[in-house]
Structure formats: structure tokens, C-alpha cells
CSV table of C-alpha atoms in Angstrom, one decimal:
chain,number,residue,atom,x,y,z
A,544,MET,CA,7.3,17.3,-4.8
A,545,ILE,CA,8.2,21.1,-5.0
A,546,SER,CA,11.5,20.2,-7.3
A,547,THR,CA,9.7,17.7,-9.6
A,548,THR,CA,7.2,20.5,-10.5
A,549,SER,CA,9.5,23.1,-11.1
A,550,SER,CA,11.8,20.8,-13.1
A,551,THR,CA,8.6,19.8,-15.1
A,552,ALA,CA,7.0,23.0,-15.2
A,553,GLU,CA,10.6,24.5,-16.5
A,554,MET,CA,10.5,22.0,-19.5
A,555,VAL,CA,7.2,23.3,-20.5
A,556,THR,CA,8.1,26.9,-20.8
A,557,GLN,CA,11.4,25.9,-22.5
A,558,GLY,CA,9.9,23.9,-24.9
A,559,LYS,CA,11.6,20.8,-23.8
A,560,PHE,CA,10.0,17.3,-24.7
A,561,GLN,CA,11.1,13.9,-24.1
A,562,ILE,CA,10.0,12.0,-27.1
A,563,ASN,CA,10.6,8.3,-27.5
A,564,GLY,CA,14.1,8.7,-25.0
A,565,GLU,CA,15.6,12.1,-26.9
A,566,GLU,CA,15.2,15.5,-25.7
A,567,ASN,CA,14.2,17.8,-28.4
A,568,VAL,CA,14.3,21.4,-27.6
A,569,GLU,CA,12.8,23.6,-30.3
A,570,ASP,CA,14.1,26.2,-31.4
A,571,LYS,CA,12.8,29.7,-32.5
A,572,SER,CA,11.7,29.1,-35.9
A,573,SER,CA,9.7,25.5,-34.7
A,574,GLY,CA,6.8,27.3,-33.0
A,575,ARG,CA,6.2,29.3,-36.3
A,576,LEU,CA,3.2,28.3,-38.7
A,577,GLY,CA,4.7,29.4,-41.8
A,578,CYS,CA,3.7,31.0,-44.8
A,579,CYS,CA,1.1,28.4,-45.5
A,580,GLY,CA,0.1,27.8,-41.8
A,581,TRP,CA,-0.8,31.4,-41.8
A,582,LEU,CA,-2.4,31.1,-45.4
A,583,LEU,CA,-4.6,28.3,-43.6
A,584,VAL,CA,-5.4,30.4,-40.5
A,585,ILE,CA,-6.3,33.3,-42.5
A,586,ILE,CA,-8.8,31.4,-44.5
A,587,SER,CA,-10.3,29.9,-41.7
A,588,LEU,CA,-11.0,33.4,-40.2
A,589,LEU,CA,-12.2,34.6,-43.0
A,590,PHE,CA,-14.6,31.9,-42.9
A,591,ILE,CA,-16.3,32.3,-39.6
A,592,GLY,CA,-16.4,35.9,-40.3
A,593,ALA,CA,-18.5,34.3,-43.5
A,594,THR,CA,-20.6,32.2,-41.7
A,595,PHE,CA,-20.7,34.5,-38.6
A,596,PRO,CA,-23.0,33.8,-36.0
A,597,LEU,CA,-23.3,29.8,-37.2
A,598,THR,CA,-19.8,29.1,-36.8
A,599,ILE,CA,-19.3,30.7,-33.1
A,600,PHE,CA,-20.7,27.0,-32.0
A,601,MET,CA,-17.9,25.5,-33.8
A,602,CYS,CA,-15.6,27.8,-32.2
A,603,VAL,CA,-16.3,28.1,-28.6
A,604,LYS,CA,-15.6,25.3,-26.2
A,605,ILE,CA,-16.2,24.8,-22.4
A,606,VAL,CA,-13.5,22.4,-20.0
A,607,LYS,CA,-15.0,21.8,-16.6
A,608,GLU,CA,-13.0,22.7,-13.4
A,609,TYR,CA,-11.0,19.5,-13.3
A,610,GLU,CA,-10.0,19.6,-16.9
A,611,ARG,CA,-7.6,21.0,-19.1
A,612,ALA,CA,-7.6,21.5,-23.2
A,613,VAL,CA,-4.2,21.2,-24.7
A,614,ILE,CA,-5.0,22.5,-27.9
A,615,PHE,CA,-2.9,21.9,-31.5
A,616,ARG,CA,-3.1,24.1,-34.4
A,617,LEU,CA,-2.0,22.7,-37.8
A,618,GLY,CA,-0.5,19.5,-35.4
A,619,ARG,CA,1.3,22.2,-33.3
A,620,ILE,CA,1.1,23.1,-29.7
A,621,THR,CA,0.1,26.5,-30.0
A,622,ASP,CA,0.3,27.5,-26.0
A,623,ARG,CA,2.9,26.0,-23.8
A,624,LYS,CA,0.0,26.3,-21.2
A,625,PRO,CA,-3.5,24.2,-21.0
A,626,LYS,CA,-6.4,26.4,-21.3
A,627,GLY,CA,-8.9,26.0,-18.8
A,628,PRO,CA,-11.0,25.9,-16.7
A,629,GLY,CA,-14.4,27.7,-18.5
A,630,LEU,CA,-14.6,28.8,-22.4
A,631,PHE,CA,-12.1,29.2,-24.9
A,632,PHE,CA,-11.9,29.5,-28.7
A,633,VAL,CA,-10.5,27.2,-31.3
A,634,LEU,CA,-10.5,27.9,-35.0
A,635,PRO,CA,-12.9,25.1,-36.7
A,636,CYS,CA,-10.8,24.1,-39.3
A,637,THR,CA,-7.0,24.4,-38.4
A,638,ASP,CA,-7.4,23.5,-34.4
A,639,ASN,CA,-8.3,20.2,-32.3
A,640,PHE,CA,-8.1,20.0,-28.8
A,641,VAL,CA,-7.3,17.2,-26.1
A,642,LYS,CA,-8.9,17.2,-22.7
A,643,VAL,CA,-6.8,16.0,-19.7
A,644,ASP,CA,-8.6,15.1,-16.3
A,645,LEU,CA,-6.4,16.6,-13.4
A,646,ARG,CA,-8.2,14.5,-11.0
A,647,THR,CA,-6.2,11.3,-8.9
A,648,VAL,CA,-7.0,8.2,-10.7
A,649,SER,CA,-7.0,4.8,-8.8
A,650,PHE,CA,-6.2,1.4,-10.2
A,651,ASP,CA,-5.0,-2.0,-8.9
A,652,ILE,CA,-2.2,-4.0,-9.8
A,653,PRO,CA,-2.8,-7.6,-11.1
A,654,PRO,CA,-1.5,-10.2,-8.5
A,655,GLN,CA,1.8,-11.0,-9.6
A,656,GLU,CA,3.8,-14.3,-9.0
A,657,ILE,CA,7.3,-12.8,-7.5
A,658,LEU,CA,10.3,-14.9,-6.7
A,659,THR,CA,11.6,-12.9,-3.0
A,660,ARG,CA,15.3,-12.9,-2.6
A,661,ASP,CA,15.8,-16.0,-0.1
A,662,SER,CA,13.8,-18.0,-3.1
A,663,VAL,CA,10.3,-17.9,-2.4
A,664,THR,CA,7.5,-17.8,-4.8
A,665,VAL,CA,4.3,-15.1,-3.3
A,666,CYS,CA,1.8,-13.6,-4.9
A,667,VAL,CA,1.3,-9.8,-4.5
A,668,ASP,CA,-1.2,-7.3,-5.4
A,669,GLY,CA,-1.4,-3.5,-5.1
A,670,VAL,CA,-3.2,-0.2,-5.7
A,671,VAL,CA,-1.4,3.2,-7.3
A,672,TYR,CA,-3.4,6.9,-7.0
A,673,PHE,CA,-2.3,8.7,-9.5
A,674,ARG,CA,-2.7,12.2,-11.0
A,675,ILE,CA,-2.1,14.1,-14.5
A,676,ASN,CA,0.6,16.9,-13.3
A,677,CYS,CA,1.4,18.7,-16.9
A,678,PRO,CA,-1.0,18.2,-19.4
A,679,ILE,CA,1.0,19.2,-22.1
A,680,SER,CA,3.9,16.6,-21.3
A,681,SER,CA,0.7,14.0,-20.7
A,682,VAL,CA,-0.3,14.3,-24.1
A,683,ALA,CA,3.2,14.9,-26.1
A,684,ASN,CA,5.5,12.7,-24.3
A,685,VAL,CA,3.2,9.5,-24.2
A,686,SER,CA,0.7,7.9,-26.2
A,687,ASN,CA,-1.7,6.9,-23.5
A,688,ALA,CA,-0.4,8.0,-20.0
A,689,HIS,CA,-3.0,5.8,-17.8
A,690,SER,CA,-2.3,2.5,-19.7
A,691,SER,CA,1.9,3.5,-19.6
A,692,THR,CA,1.6,4.1,-16.2
A,693,ARG,CA,-0.5,0.7,-14.9
A,694,LEU,CA,2.2,-1.2,-17.1
A,695,LEU,CA,5.1,0.6,-15.4
A,696,ALA,CA,3.8,0.0,-12.3
A,697,GLN,CA,3.4,-4.0,-12.6
A,698,THR,CA,7.1,-4.1,-13.3
A,699,THR,CA,7.7,-2.0,-10.7
A,700,LEU,CA,6.6,-4.0,-8.1
A,701,ARG,CA,7.6,-7.0,-9.6
A,702,ASN,CA,11.7,-5.4,-9.7
A,703,VAL,CA,11.0,-3.7,-6.3
A,704,LEU,CA,9.8,-6.9,-4.3
A,705,GLY,CA,12.9,-9.0,-5.7
A,706,THR,CA,15.3,-7.3,-3.7
A,707,LYS,CA,13.4,-8.2,-0.8
A,708,ASN,CA,13.3,-11.1,1.7
A,709,LEU,CA,10.3,-12.5,2.6
A,710,ALA,CA,10.3,-11.2,6.1
A,711,GLU,CA,10.8,-8.1,5.0
A,712,LEU,CA,7.4,-8.6,2.4
A,713,LEU,CA,5.8,-9.1,5.3
A,714,SER,CA,6.6,-6.6,8.0
A,715,ASP,CA,8.1,-3.6,6.4
A,716,ARG,CA,4.8,-3.3,3.6
A,717,GLU,CA,5.1,0.7,4.3
A,718,GLY,CA,8.6,0.7,3.1
A,719,ILE,CA,8.3,-1.1,0.3
A,720,SER,CA,4.7,1.5,-0.7
A,721,VAL,CA,7.3,4.4,-0.3
A,722,SER,CA,10.2,2.7,-2.4
A,723,MET,CA,7.8,2.0,-5.3
A,724,GLN,CA,6.1,5.6,-4.7
A,725,GLU,CA,9.7,7.4,-5.4
A,726,SER,CA,10.3,4.4,-8.2
A,727,LEU,CA,7.0,5.5,-10.1
A,728,ASP,CA,7.1,8.8,-9.5
A,729,GLU,CA,10.6,9.5,-10.8
A,730,ALA,CA,9.7,7.0,-14.2
A,731,THR,CA,6.6,9.3,-14.9
A,732,ASP,CA,7.8,12.6,-14.2
A,733,PRO,CA,8.6,13.3,-18.3
A,734,TRP,CA,5.0,11.9,-18.7
A,735,GLY,CA,3.4,14.7,-16.4
A,736,ILE,CA,2.3,12.1,-13.9
A,737,LYS,CA,2.4,12.6,-10.4
A,738,VAL,CA,2.3,9.4,-8.4
A,739,GLU,CA,0.2,10.4,-4.9
A,740,ARG,CA,0.6,7.1,-3.1
A,741,VAL,CA,1.6,3.1,-3.6
A,742,GLU,CA,-0.1,0.5,-1.2
A,743,ILE,CA,0.3,-3.3,-0.7
A,744,LYS,CA,-3.0,-4.6,-0.6
A,745,ASP,CA,-2.3,-9.1,-0.2
A,746,VAL,CA,0.6,-11.0,-0.1
A,747,LYS,CA,-0.4,-14.5,-0.5
A,748,LEU,CA,1.6,-17.2,0.5
A,749,PRO,CA,1.4,-20.8,-0.8
A,750,GLN,CA,-0.3,-23.3,1.0
A,751,GLN,CA,2.8,-25.4,2.0
A,752,LEU,CA,4.5,-22.5,3.5
A,753,GLN,CA,1.2,-21.5,5.5
A,754,ARG,CA,1.2,-24.8,6.6
A,755,ALA,CA,5.0,-24.7,7.8
A,756,MET,CA,4.6,-21.6,9.2
A,757,ALA,CA,1.7,-22.4,11.2
A,758,ALA,CA,3.4,-25.3,12.4
A,759,GLU,CA,6.4,-23.6,13.6
A,760,ALA,CA,4.4,-21.3,15.0
A,761,GLU,CA,2.6,-23.6,17.2
A,762,ALA,CA,5.9,-25.4,18.0
A,763,SER,CA,7.2,-22.0,19.5
A,764,ARG,CA,4.3,-21.9,21.5
A,765,GLU,CA,4.1,-25.5,22.9
A,766,ALA,CA,8.1,-24.8,24.0
A,767,ARG,CA,6.9,-21.6,25.5
A,768,ALA,CA,4.0,-23.4,27.5
A,769,LYS,CA,6.6,-26.2,28.7
A,770,ILE,CA,8.9,-23.8,29.9
A,771,ILE,CA,6.1,-21.6,31.7
A,772,SER,CA,4.9,-25.1,33.3
A,773,ALA,CA,8.3,-26.3,34.5
A,774,GLU,CA,9.4,-22.9,36.3
A,775,GLY,CA,5.8,-22.4,37.8
A,776,GLU,CA,6.4,-26.6,39.1
A,777,MET,CA,9.6,-25.7,40.2
A,778,LYS,CA,8.7,-22.6,42.5
A,779,ALA,CA,5.5,-24.7,43.7
A,780,SER,CA,8.2,-27.8,44.9
A,781,ARG,CA,10.3,-24.7,46.6
A,782,ALA,CA,7.1,-23.5,48.2
A,783,LEU,CA,5.9,-27.3,49.5
A,784,LYS,CA,9.9,-27.9,50.7
A,785,GLU,CA,9.2,-24.7,52.8
A,786,ALA,CA,6.0,-25.8,54.0
A,787,SER,CA,7.1,-29.3,54.9
A,788,LEU,CA,10.1,-27.9,57.5
A,789,VAL,CA,7.5,-25.8,58.9
A,790,ILE,CA,5.6,-28.9,59.6
A,791,ALA,CA,8.0,-30.9,60.5
A,792,GLU,CA,9.1,-28.6,63.5
A,793,SER,CA,5.6,-28.8,64.8
A,794,PRO,CA,3.2,-31.7,64.8
A,795,SER,CA,0.2,-30.4,65.8
A,796,ALA,CA,0.0,-28.4,62.8
A,797,LEU,CA,-0.3,-31.3,60.1
A,798,GLN,CA,-3.5,-32.2,62.2
A,799,LEU,CA,-4.5,-28.9,61.4
A,800,ARG,CA,-4.2,-28.9,58.2
A,801,TYR,CA,-5.9,-32.0,57.6
A,802,LEU,CA,-8.6,-30.5,59.2
A,803,GLN,CA,-8.6,-27.2,57.1
A,804,THR,CA,-8.9,-29.5,54.1
A,805,LEU,CA,-11.7,-31.5,55.3
A,806,ASN,CA,-13.6,-28.0,56.2
A,807,THR,CA,-12.8,-27.6,52.7
A,808,ILE,CA,-14.3,-30.4,50.8
A,809,ALA,CA,-17.3,-30.0,53.3
A,810,ALA,CA,-18.5,-27.0,52.0
A,811,GLU,CA,-19.0,-28.0,48.0
A,812,LYS,CA,-21.6,-30.6,49.8
A,813,ASN,CA,-20.3,-34.0,48.8
A,814,SER,CA,-21.8,-37.2,49.7
A,815,THR,CA,-18.9,-38.9,49.9
A,816,ILE,CA,-15.5,-37.8,51.8
A,817,ILE,CA,-12.2,-39.8,51.8
A,818,PHE,CA,-9.9,-38.3,54.3
A,819,PRO,CA,-6.5,-39.3,55.2
A,820,LEU,CA,-5.7,-40.8,58.6
A,821,PRO,CA,-2.1,-40.2,60.0
A,822,ILE,CA,0.0,-43.0,60.3
A,823,ASP,CA,0.9,-42.2,63.8
A,824,LEU,CA,-3.0,-42.4,65.1
A,825,ILE,CA,-3.5,-46.5,63.5
A,826,GLU,CA,0.0,-47.5,64.9
A,827,ASN,CA,-1.3,-46.0,68.5
A,828,PHE,CA,-4.1,-48.6,67.8
A,829,MET,CA,-2.0,-51.3,67.0
A,830,GLN,CA,0.5,-51.3,69.5
A,831,ARG,CA,-2.7,-51.2,72.3
A,832,LYS,CA,-4.2,-54.6,70.9
């Protein structure tokens, strides 16, 4: 930011402007008004003196704290530094001025249909924050700084996102915003504009792609659920195997397990209880008959 500001200030102090892509360096005589120009200025001063104090209202101008005035005298920029804030004086017949607002301006980038690097069509919009850093460059080097910045932001968004694939577009929004800010700031520096921030607002995917991504995510979740269920069954079977080995060593443990199960069922206040009987017990009754 410091290097950009210093380079712009140096161009202004040296009288350098880039107009229509060509750098024009003013010589010493270009800032002079010439004989005819000075004659018109003297006539204007005489007119002010003759109609004083009525013309004082035409000569005194006021700009606000957030504004600057670029004065043109006979079509030439009189001073390499803009006037303001506060009072300044102009000649009624030879001077005119342009007010420049230095406050930060924000605008929405209209939704742009962009083809990503992996051939996916998406609709992306964003927001840009910028301010005028050099009032003289913004007036002398571009006809409409605000409109030009808006159009440039749209083309920059398409150019930057065209080099990204869909995964990068969805996951690396911050990096894309920084890349867009650097590109815009570099392109608008000759216009005296400083791009402060660029944000990607929304990325709209086609309906078919949304359904395909949702189906893929659902299938992935189901696959993970089946794996977890299979692992749980495997651990449960190992635990049952160990329990069966312990019960096989002591037959009375099975009867105690039956009684414990009956106690658990009875605590739920059920009207009907189905309780399995050991097969060994039934065989004993059969033998007695």
C-alpha cells in the first residue's frame, strides 16, 4: 500500500499522467497559460475588482472534510495538489473545478456465469470496497472512475475464477478475494483508486450438480454408517464368544443369567412374560415319564 501511494504521489508531483494508455510528461512550458491566458486572467481579476463585493460569492467555494477540489484554469490543472477541505478561491470566468469524494464506496458485482477450470458452470457474485486515493489522477486519467472500476471488477472476477476448479472455488474464497483485490488494485492505480477489499458473496451451483453432490454425500455417509455397524457387530460377536466360553465352564452361570434376565423383565411391569426354559431341565422330566 505504501509503495502504491508513493508511486502515485510521485507521478502527480512530476506532472505525469497516463491518458488512453500513453504516458505524457509535461515540460516546463506546458503548465504556463501563455499570453492570451494571462490576459484573460487579468481581465477576470479586473472584473472581480469592479464588481466587488458581489463577486466574492462567486469566488469563494467550500468543500467538505471528505471532499477535494481539482481546479482547472483555462482547461489546465493549476496546482498539483487538490484543494480542500474548507475554503478556497476560484476566478469566476476562467476557473472551474471538480469535486472528488474520498470516502470508501462499495458496490455489488452482478452475478456472473463462469466456466471453471474443470468445466463446471457456476454463478458467482461479490462486493468491492474502494476509495479514491489521488483526486487529480481520478479526474485527469479516466472519464468516470466509479463506472470504470465496476466494469473492471466484473471482468476481473471472470478472469480469476476461470483459472480455479470447483473445489478451490468452494473452499478457498479468502485466497480468491485476495487475488482479485491485488489484480484490481494494480489495474486501477493509474486512475488514483485504491481497492481496499473484495469479497465473494455467493456461489450458485446448477440444480443437477447440487443433486449429484447431495447423492454423493449421502452415499458416503451410508458407507461410513455400514462400516461402523459392521465394526460394532464384530466387537459384539467377540464379546459373546468370550461370554459363551465363560458360561461353558460353569453350567450354573447360565441359570443365573436366566434369573437376571427375568428380574430385568419383571421390573418393566409387563403383563405377559415369555421365559425360556433350559433344554436339560425338560429332558429330565421326559426321562422320568
